[in-house]
Amino acid sequence: MKGKKSVSVVDLPKRLTLRHIQPFLFGIGELLSTDRPRIVFDLSQVREIDGAGTDMLLHCAEQVLRQDGSLNLASVPAEVMVVLELTRMDQLFEIFGSRSEAVENLAGIAS
Amino acid sequence: MRAGAIVILGEHAGEHAQRKAIGILGNGTPGNGTQPGNEEAEWLDGAPIASLELLGQSALRRTVNYLRQAGADSVSFVAKPGLSDVIANTCGPVGSHVLIDHSDVPGFVLRRVAEECLRNGTNTLVLIRLGAYVEYDLDDLLQFHRAKSKSVTRVYDNDGPLDFWVVDAARFSRGELDIFAHSDAVARYDRTSYVNRLVHAADVRHLIVDAFSLRHSIRPLGTEISPGVWLDTNAWLHPKARVAGPVYIGREVRVQSTAFVARYSSVESSCNVGCGTVVAEASILAHTYLGAWLDVSHSVVYGSRVANLRHNVVVDIKDDRLIRRIIAAPPFRRFFPGPREFQRPDRQSEPSTPAWQADDKKHER
């Protein structure tokens, strides 16, 4: 994970499916619990996402909001974007075309 | 596997025109003028787009209906193996005769069919590779062909040649004609009233939108229950579902509570639209299940696949809670004569045929 100011960038794995999300959630649990987290999920490597994957994103957003933080999505591939729009998840997140744009957005909020 | 969809229409040289149309179904993009195209375009959901139900009926069936109305007394199809079921399910009830082409010799079956037409007294054939949906005046086309006095007339639109020809039957059956030739020997007919090449999912949407916009003669099946809203047989809308036209809801469709179907959308037969789901500027092909609280827009959905036209991608949705194919019961097969089998001309052994096909054996080599 890389940081700029107080923003953390997380690269999501290739598969966000029922079988693969648990290890990922375990890995970022501590980050989601920090005070006022500023997190960018980089989805550029994601190739597959199902209902469990979108539920996971929602869970992360809930956790971040509870900590009075912010969560942006960045570099969403077209195929993943289709699923996010299908499940209306695109209305719950700010989605940026690149990692740097998402980080700049949160850095501006943090400062 | 590769084949062309061609309709052959024959006319007597004499006073009484005998119109027998023979359709040949297959895959492949429209020819580029020199070769028929690849076999991946023009297909969706494992079948040629022309055979898919759109607004209640396939382009193939509509073409067959037009030929019958124009005077064709029967319609036959020549199909590559694997496509006979598609034709049967689409055109079986209209008295079609299906010929299966097992030969690897290009044009072999077509020439055999042309020979049959000649024996029946026809001298002019219309060949249509059924990929594009084309609206035209058949009488005008035949008169044009006769007036030009050329052996081949090819139909064109603004984008170039279509796989649609009128040919001299005798010369075609003897293999004398190159229907893909670009030369002065081929007359160009460009008086079509509507063409949709049906190559990709976007073309499906164009066809649907053009139908609602009255740009061609296709009309949705069913009843127009309110301006711009068509409901087909046994379609069911939950009292709390909403529909805003122009919209077509197909046979046996279930639209659940608080679902919303709007804006030039079509939901083909036996689909389910889940609670709270929005379908807008989208086409849902037959036997598709849409789960609850989805937003399906700017897309063509078939089986578990979403062809999203805004992002220009096709996504396979593996989560069947979201989208999946509804497995249909096997269709009831009305009885009609089974397909004739055409083998390679050099095969030594005769294929075994049931007794009721025995009469056709004399036509096979």
Coordinates of C-alpha atoms in Angstrom, one line a residue:
Chain A
M1 CA 0.0 0.0 0.0
K2 CA 1.3 3.4 -0.9
G3 CA 0.4 6.7 0.7
K4 CA 0.3 10.3 -0.3
K5 CA -0.2 12.5 2.7
S6 CA -2.9 10.6 4.5
V7 CA -4.3 8.7 1.5
S8 CA -3.8 5.0 1.2
V9 CA -4.0 3.3 -2.2
V10 CA -5.0 -0.4 -2.3
D11 CA -4.7 -2.5 -5.4
L12 CA -7.6 -4.8 -5.6
P13 CA -7.0 -8.4 -6.7
K14 CA -7.8 -9.8 -10.1
R15 CA -10.9 -11.6 -8.8
L16 CA -13.5 -10.1 -6.5
T17 CA -15.6 -13.2 -6.2
L18 CA -17.0 -15.2 -3.3
R19 CA -14.0 -17.4 -3.1
H20 CA -11.4 -14.7 -3.2
I21 CA -12.7 -11.7 -1.1
Q22 CA -12.1 -13.1 2.4
P23 CA -8.3 -13.0 2.2
F24 CA -8.5 -9.5 0.8
L25 CA -10.8 -8.3 3.6
F26 CA -8.6 -9.8 6.2
G27 CA -5.6 -8.0 4.7
I28 CA -7.2 -4.5 4.8
G29 CA -9.1 -4.9 8.1
E30 CA -6.7 -2.8 10.0
L31 CA -6.8 -0.1 7.5
L32 CA -10.5 0.1 7.5
S33 CA -10.4 0.5 11.3
T34 CA -8.1 3.5 11.4
D35 CA -9.5 6.9 12.3
R36 CA -10.8 8.9 9.4
P37 CA -9.2 6.7 6.7
R38 CA -8.7 8.1 3.2
I39 CA -8.6 5.1 0.9
V40 CA -8.4 4.7 -2.9
F41 CA -9.2 1.3 -4.3
D42 CA -7.4 0.8 -7.6
L43 CA -9.4 -1.7 -9.7
S44 CA -7.1 -1.7 -12.7
Q45 CA -6.2 -5.4 -12.1
V46 CA -9.7 -6.6 -11.5
R47 CA -11.0 -8.9 -14.2
E48 CA -13.9 -10.6 -12.5
I49 CA -16.4 -9.4 -10.0
D50 CA -19.7 -10.9 -8.8
G51 CA -22.4 -10.1 -6.3
A52 CA -20.1 -11.0 -3.5
G53 CA -17.5 -8.6 -4.8
T54 CA -19.9 -5.7 -5.0
D55 CA -21.2 -6.6 -1.5
M56 CA -17.6 -6.5 -0.3
L57 CA -17.1 -3.0 -1.8
L58 CA -20.3 -1.9 0.0
H59 CA -19.0 -3.4 3.3
C60 CA -15.8 -1.5 2.9
A61 CA -17.6 1.7 2.2
E62 CA -19.8 1.2 5.3
Q63 CA -16.7 0.6 7.5
V64 CA -15.0 3.7 6.2
L65 CA -18.0 5.8 6.7
R66 CA -18.3 4.6 10.3
Q67 CA -14.7 5.8 10.8
D68 CA -15.7 9.2 9.3
G69 CA -13.4 8.5 6.3
S70 CA -13.7 8.4 2.5
L71 CA -13.3 5.7 -0.1
N72 CA -12.8 6.3 -3.8
L73 CA -12.5 3.9 -6.7
A74 CA -10.0 4.4 -9.5
S75 CA -9.1 2.9 -12.9
V76 CA -12.2 0.7 -13.2
P77 CA -12.0 -1.5 -16.3
A78 CA -15.0 -1.3 -18.6
E79 CA -16.2 -4.8 -17.8
V80 CA -16.2 -4.1 -14.1
M81 CA -17.9 -0.8 -14.6
V82 CA -20.7 -2.6 -16.4
V83 CA -21.2 -4.8 -13.3
L84 CA -21.0 -1.7 -11.0
E85 CA -23.6 0.1 -13.0
L86 CA -25.8 -3.0 -13.2
T87 CA -25.8 -3.3 -9.4
R88 CA -26.1 0.5 -9.0
M89 CA -22.8 0.5 -7.0
D90 CA -21.6 3.3 -9.3
Q91 CA -24.0 5.6 -7.5
L92 CA -22.4 4.9 -4.1
F93 CA -18.8 5.7 -4.9
E94 CA -16.8 8.5 -6.5
I95 CA -15.1 6.8 -9.4
F96 CA -12.0 8.3 -11.1
G97 CA -10.3 7.5 -14.3
S98 CA -6.9 7.2 -12.7
R99 CA -5.3 6.5 -9.4
S100 CA -3.7 9.9 -9.2
E101 CA -7.0 11.7 -9.7
A102 CA -8.6 9.7 -6.9
V103 CA -5.7 10.4 -4.6
E104 CA -5.7 14.1 -5.4
N105 CA -9.4 14.2 -4.7
L106 CA -8.9 12.7 -1.2
A107 CA -5.8 14.7 -0.5
G108 CA -7.7 17.8 -1.1
I109 CA -10.4 16.7 1.3
A110 CA -7.8 15.8 3.9
S111 CA -6.0 19.1 3.8
Chain B
M1 CA -18.4 -23.9 -39.6
R2 CA -19.3 -21.3 -42.2
A3 CA -22.3 -20.8 -44.5
G4 CA -24.4 -18.1 -46.1
A5 CA -28.1 -17.4 -45.7
I6 CA -29.6 -17.2 -49.1
V7 CA -33.2 -17.0 -50.3
I8 CA -34.0 -18.3 -53.8
L9 CA -37.1 -17.1 -55.5
G10 CA -38.0 -18.6 -58.8
E11 CA -40.2 -17.3 -61.5
H12 CA -41.7 -19.1 -64.5
A13 CA -40.7 -17.8 -67.9
G14 CA -44.2 -18.2 -69.0
E15 CA -47.5 -16.5 -68.2
H16 CA -48.0 -17.8 -64.7
A17 CA -45.3 -16.9 -62.3
Q18 CA -44.5 -19.7 -59.9
R19 CA -42.8 -18.3 -56.8
K20 CA -41.0 -20.7 -54.7
A21 CA -38.7 -19.3 -52.2
I22 CA -35.8 -21.2 -50.8
G23 CA -34.0 -19.7 -47.9
I24 CA -30.5 -20.7 -46.9
L25 CA -29.5 -19.9 -43.3
G26 CA -26.1 -19.7 -41.9
N27 CA -23.6 -17.4 -40.3
G28 CA -21.0 -15.0 -41.5
T29 CA -20.9 -11.3 -42.0
P30 CA -22.1 -9.7 -45.2
G31 CA -19.6 -10.1 -48.0
N32 CA -17.2 -7.3 -48.6
G33 CA -17.7 -7.7 -52.2
T34 CA -15.2 -10.4 -52.7
Q35 CA -15.6 -13.0 -49.9
P36 CA -18.3 -13.8 -47.4
G37 CA -17.2 -12.5 -44.0
N38 CA -16.1 -14.1 -40.8
E39 CA -18.4 -16.2 -38.7
E40 CA -18.3 -14.4 -35.3
A41 CA -20.2 -11.3 -36.1
E42 CA -24.0 -11.6 -36.8
W43 CA -24.3 -14.1 -33.9
L44 CA -25.6 -13.6 -30.4
D45 CA -26.5 -16.1 -27.8
G46 CA -25.4 -19.0 -30.0
A47 CA -27.6 -18.2 -32.9
P48 CA -27.6 -15.8 -35.9
I49 CA -29.1 -12.5 -35.0
A50 CA -31.5 -12.9 -37.9
S51 CA -33.0 -15.9 -36.1
L52 CA -33.4 -14.2 -32.7
E53 CA -36.8 -13.1 -31.5
L54 CA -36.9 -9.3 -31.7
L55 CA -40.2 -7.6 -30.8
G56 CA -41.8 -11.0 -30.8
Q57 CA -40.6 -12.4 -34.0
S58 CA -37.3 -13.0 -35.8
A59 CA -36.0 -11.1 -38.8
L60 CA -35.9 -14.5 -40.5
R61 CA -39.6 -15.2 -39.9
R62 CA -40.5 -11.7 -41.0
T63 CA -38.6 -12.3 -44.2
V64 CA -40.3 -15.6 -44.8
N65 CA -43.7 -13.9 -44.1
Y66 CA -42.9 -11.2 -46.6
L67 CA -42.0 -13.7 -49.3
R68 CA -45.2 -15.6 -48.8
Q69 CA -47.2 -12.4 -49.0
A70 CA -45.3 -11.5 -52.2
G71 CA -46.4 -14.7 -53.7
A72 CA -44.0 -17.5 -52.7
D73 CA -45.9 -20.7 -52.6
S74 CA -43.3 -22.4 -50.4
V75 CA -40.1 -21.5 -48.6
S76 CA -37.1 -23.8 -48.2
F77 CA -33.8 -23.4 -46.4
V78 CA -30.4 -24.8 -46.9
A79 CA -28.5 -24.8 -43.7
K80 CA -25.2 -26.0 -42.5
P81 CA -25.4 -28.8 -39.9
G82 CA -26.3 -27.5 -36.5
L83 CA -28.6 -24.7 -37.8
S84 CA -31.6 -26.8 -38.9
D85 CA -33.0 -26.5 -35.4
V86 CA -32.8 -22.8 -35.5
I87 CA -34.7 -22.7 -38.7
A88 CA -37.2 -25.3 -37.5
N89 CA -37.9 -23.3 -34.3
T90 CA -38.2 -20.1 -36.2
C91 CA -40.0 -21.1 -39.4
G92 CA -41.3 -24.6 -39.0
P93 CA -45.0 -23.7 -38.8
V94 CA -44.9 -21.8 -42.2
G95 CA -44.4 -25.0 -44.2
S96 CA -40.7 -24.6 -44.6
H97 CA -38.5 -27.3 -46.2
V98 CA -35.1 -27.6 -44.7
L99 CA -32.1 -28.9 -46.6
I100 CA -28.9 -29.7 -44.7
D101 CA -25.7 -29.0 -46.4
H102 CA -23.0 -31.5 -45.4
S103 CA -20.9 -30.9 -48.5
D104 CA -17.7 -28.9 -48.4
V105 CA -18.1 -27.9 -51.9
P106 CA -19.1 -24.2 -52.0
G107 CA -22.3 -23.7 -53.9
F108 CA -23.0 -27.4 -54.4
V109 CA -26.3 -27.5 -52.7
L110 CA -27.3 -24.1 -54.1
R111 CA -26.8 -25.3 -57.6
R112 CA -28.8 -28.5 -56.8
V113 CA -31.6 -26.4 -55.5
A114 CA -31.4 -24.2 -58.6
E115 CA -31.6 -27.3 -60.8
E116 CA -34.8 -28.3 -59.0
C117 CA -36.2 -24.8 -59.6
L118 CA -35.4 -25.1 -63.3
R119 CA -37.2 -28.5 -63.5
N120 CA -40.2 -26.8 -61.9
G121 CA -40.2 -24.2 -64.6
T122 CA -38.4 -21.3 -62.9
N123 CA -35.8 -19.2 -64.7
T124 CA -35.0 -16.4 -62.2
L125 CA -33.7 -17.0 -58.7
V126 CA -33.4 -14.6 -55.8
L127 CA -30.5 -15.5 -53.4
I128 CA -30.4 -13.9 -50.0
R129 CA -27.9 -14.8 -47.4
L130 CA -30.0 -14.2 -44.4
G131 CA -27.8 -11.9 -42.2
A132 CA -29.1 -8.4 -42.8
Y133 CA -32.7 -7.4 -42.5
V134 CA -33.7 -5.8 -45.7
E135 CA -37.0 -4.2 -46.8
Y136 CA -37.5 -4.0 -50.5
D137 CA -40.2 -4.4 -53.2
L138 CA -39.8 -7.8 -54.7
D139 CA -41.8 -6.9 -57.8
D140 CA -39.6 -3.8 -58.4
L141 CA -36.5 -5.8 -57.9
L142 CA -37.5 -8.5 -60.4
Q143 CA -38.6 -5.9 -62.9
F144 CA -35.2 -4.1 -62.5
H145 CA -33.4 -7.3 -63.1
R146 CA -35.3 -8.1 -66.2
A147 CA -34.9 -4.5 -67.5
K148 CA -31.1 -4.6 -67.0
S149 CA -30.8 -7.9 -69.0
K150 CA -27.8 -9.0 -67.0
S151 CA -27.2 -12.4 -65.5
V152 CA -26.7 -11.1 -62.0
T153 CA -28.3 -8.3 -60.1
R154 CA -26.9 -7.5 -56.7
V155 CA -28.6 -5.4 -54.0
Y156 CA -26.7 -2.5 -52.5
D157 CA -27.3 0.0 -49.7
N158 CA -25.3 3.2 -48.8
D159 CA -22.7 1.0 -47.1
G160 CA -22.0 -1.2 -50.0
P161 CA -23.1 -4.5 -51.4
L162 CA -25.5 -6.8 -49.6
D163 CA -25.5 -10.5 -49.8
F164 CA -28.7 -10.4 -51.9
W165 CA -28.8 -11.3 -55.6
V166 CA -31.1 -12.0 -58.4
V167 CA -29.6 -14.5 -60.9
D168 CA -30.4 -16.4 -64.0
A169 CA -31.4 -19.9 -62.7
A170 CA -30.0 -21.9 -65.6
R171 CA -26.6 -20.3 -65.6
F172 CA -26.4 -20.4 -61.9
S173 CA -27.1 -24.1 -61.7
R174 CA -24.4 -24.7 -64.2
G175 CA -21.9 -22.8 -62.1
E176 CA -21.3 -20.2 -64.7
L177 CA -22.0 -17.2 -62.5
D178 CA -19.7 -15.5 -60.0
I179 CA -22.1 -13.7 -57.7
F180 CA -19.3 -11.9 -55.9
A181 CA -17.8 -10.4 -59.0
H182 CA -17.3 -6.7 -59.3
S183 CA -17.9 -6.1 -63.0
D184 CA -20.2 -4.7 -65.6
A185 CA -21.9 -8.1 -65.7
V186 CA -23.5 -7.4 -62.4
A187 CA -26.3 -4.9 -62.2
R188 CA -26.6 -2.8 -59.0
Y189 CA -30.0 -2.4 -57.3
D190 CA -30.1 0.2 -54.6
R191 CA -33.8 0.9 -54.1
T192 CA -34.2 -0.8 -50.8
S193 CA -36.4 1.0 -48.3
Y194 CA -34.6 -0.2 -45.1
V195 CA -31.4 -2.1 -44.3
N196 CA -30.0 -3.2 -41.0
R197 CA -27.0 -5.5 -41.4
L198 CA -27.6 -7.1 -37.9
V199 CA -23.9 -7.6 -37.4
H200 CA -23.6 -6.7 -33.7
A201 CA -25.6 -6.1 -30.6
A202 CA -25.8 -2.4 -31.4
D203 CA -27.6 -3.3 -34.6
V204 CA -30.2 -5.1 -32.5
R205 CA -30.9 -1.9 -30.6
H206 CA -31.1 0.1 -33.9
L207 CA -33.6 -2.3 -35.2
I208 CA -35.8 -2.0 -32.1
V209 CA -35.5 1.8 -31.9
D210 CA -36.3 2.1 -35.6
A211 CA -39.3 -0.1 -35.2
F212 CA -40.7 2.1 -32.4
S213 CA -39.8 5.2 -34.5
L214 CA -41.7 3.7 -37.5
R215 CA -38.6 3.8 -39.7
H216 CA -39.4 0.4 -41.1
S217 CA -42.4 -1.9 -41.3
I218 CA -41.6 -4.1 -38.3
R219 CA -44.3 -3.7 -35.6
P220 CA -44.2 -5.4 -32.2
L221 CA -46.4 -8.3 -31.8
G222 CA -49.2 -8.3 -29.2
T223 CA -51.6 -5.5 -28.2
E224 CA -50.8 -1.9 -27.9
I225 CA -52.4 -1.4 -24.5
S226 CA -51.6 2.3 -24.4
P227 CA -49.7 4.5 -26.8
G228 CA -46.3 3.0 -27.4
V229 CA -46.7 0.2 -24.9
W230 CA -47.1 -3.3 -26.4
L231 CA -48.0 -6.3 -24.4
D232 CA -47.8 -9.8 -25.9
T233 CA -49.7 -12.9 -25.0
N234 CA -49.7 -13.9 -21.3
A235 CA -47.4 -11.1 -20.3
W236 CA -47.9 -10.2 -16.7
L237 CA -47.1 -6.8 -15.0
H238 CA -47.3 -6.6 -11.2
P239 CA -49.7 -3.9 -10.2
K240 CA -46.8 -1.9 -8.8
A241 CA -44.6 -2.3 -11.9
R242 CA -44.3 0.7 -14.2
V243 CA -43.9 0.9 -17.9
A244 CA -43.2 4.0 -19.9
G245 CA -43.3 3.6 -23.7
P246 CA -42.3 3.0 -26.2
V247 CA -41.8 -0.4 -24.9
Y248 CA -42.5 -4.1 -25.9
I249 CA -43.2 -6.7 -23.3
G250 CA -43.1 -10.2 -24.8
R251 CA -45.0 -13.4 -24.4
E252 CA -45.0 -15.0 -20.9
V253 CA -42.9 -12.2 -19.5
R254 CA -43.1 -11.4 -15.8
V255 CA -42.4 -7.9 -14.6
Q256 CA -42.2 -7.9 -10.8
S257 CA -43.2 -5.3 -8.2
T258 CA -41.7 -1.8 -8.6
A259 CA -39.8 -2.8 -11.7
F260 CA -39.6 -0.1 -14.4
V261 CA -39.4 -0.8 -18.1
A262 CA -39.0 2.3 -20.2
R263 CA -37.5 4.2 -23.2
Y264 CA -37.4 2.1 -26.3
S265 CA -36.9 -1.1 -24.4
S266 CA -37.9 -4.6 -25.4
V267 CA -38.3 -7.6 -23.2
E268 CA -38.7 -10.8 -25.3
S269 CA -40.6 -13.9 -24.4
S270 CA -40.4 -15.8 -21.2
C271 CA -38.2 -13.3 -19.4
N272 CA -38.4 -12.2 -15.8
V273 CA -37.7 -8.7 -14.6
G274 CA -37.0 -8.7 -10.9
C275 CA -38.3 -6.4 -8.2
G276 CA -37.1 -2.9 -8.5
T277 CA -35.1 -3.5 -11.6
V278 CA -34.9 -0.7 -14.2
V279 CA -34.7 -1.6 -17.9
A280 CA -34.1 1.5 -20.0
E281 CA -32.9 1.7 -23.6
A282 CA -32.2 -1.9 -23.5
S283 CA -33.2 -5.2 -25.1
I284 CA -33.6 -8.3 -23.1
L285 CA -33.6 -11.3 -25.3
A286 CA -35.8 -14.3 -24.7
H287 CA -35.5 -16.6 -21.7
T288 CA -33.5 -14.2 -19.6
Y289 CA -33.8 -13.8 -15.8
L290 CA -33.0 -10.3 -14.4
G291 CA -32.6 -10.2 -10.7
A292 CA -33.8 -7.6 -8.3
W293 CA -32.8 -4.0 -8.0
L294 CA -30.7 -4.0 -11.2
D295 CA -30.1 -1.1 -13.5
V296 CA -30.0 -2.4 -17.1
S297 CA -29.5 0.4 -19.6
H298 CA -27.9 0.9 -23.0
S299 CA -27.5 -2.9 -23.3
V300 CA -28.5 -6.0 -25.0
V301 CA -28.9 -8.9 -22.5
Y302 CA -28.9 -12.5 -23.7
G303 CA -28.5 -15.5 -21.4
S304 CA -25.9 -14.5 -18.8
R305 CA -24.3 -11.9 -21.1
V306 CA -24.6 -8.2 -21.1
A307 CA -23.5 -6.4 -24.3
N308 CA -23.1 -2.8 -22.9
L309 CA -23.2 -0.4 -25.8
R310 CA -22.0 2.6 -23.8
H311 CA -18.8 0.9 -22.7
N312 CA -18.6 -1.2 -25.9
V313 CA -18.0 -4.5 -24.0
V314 CA -19.6 -7.8 -23.5
V315 CA -19.6 -9.1 -20.0
D316 CA -20.4 -12.6 -18.9
I317 CA -22.2 -12.3 -15.6
K318 CA -21.4 -15.5 -13.7
D319 CA -23.5 -14.6 -10.7
D320 CA -26.9 -16.1 -11.5
R321 CA -28.6 -14.0 -8.8
L322 CA -28.0 -11.1 -11.1
I323 CA -28.6 -12.4 -14.6
R324 CA -29.0 -15.8 -16.0
R325 CA -30.6 -17.8 -18.7
I326 CA -34.0 -19.3 -18.0
I327 CA -33.9 -22.9 -19.3
A328 CA -36.8 -23.2 -21.6
A329 CA -38.9 -26.4 -21.9
P330 CA -38.2 -28.2 -25.2
P331 CA -40.3 -26.6 -27.9
F332 CA -43.2 -28.5 -29.2
R333 CA -42.2 -29.7 -32.6
R334 CA -45.0 -29.6 -35.1
F335 CA -44.7 -32.3 -37.7
F336 CA -43.2 -31.2 -40.9
P337 CA -40.9 -33.1 -43.3
G338 CA -37.5 -33.5 -41.9
P339 CA -34.4 -32.0 -43.6
R340 CA -32.9 -33.4 -46.7
E341 CA -29.3 -34.3 -46.2
F342 CA -26.8 -33.3 -48.8
Q343 CA -23.4 -35.0 -48.6
R344 CA -20.1 -34.4 -50.2
P345 CA -20.4 -35.3 -53.8
D346 CA -17.5 -37.8 -53.5
R347 CA -18.9 -39.8 -50.7
Q348 CA -19.4 -43.5 -51.6
S349 CA -21.9 -44.6 -49.0
E350 CA -25.5 -43.4 -48.9
P351 CA -26.6 -42.0 -45.6
S352 CA -29.3 -44.0 -43.9
T353 CA -32.6 -42.2 -44.2
P354 CA -35.9 -42.9 -42.6
A355 CA -38.6 -44.4 -44.8
W356 CA -40.6 -41.1 -45.1
Q357 CA -37.5 -39.5 -46.6
A358 CA -37.1 -42.3 -49.2
D359 CA -38.6 -40.2 -52.0
D360 CA -35.9 -37.6 -51.5
K361 CA -33.1 -40.1 -51.9
K362 CA -33.3 -39.9 -55.7
H363 CA -32.2 -36.3 -55.5
E364 CA -29.1 -37.2 -53.6
R365 CA -25.8 -38.3 -55.2

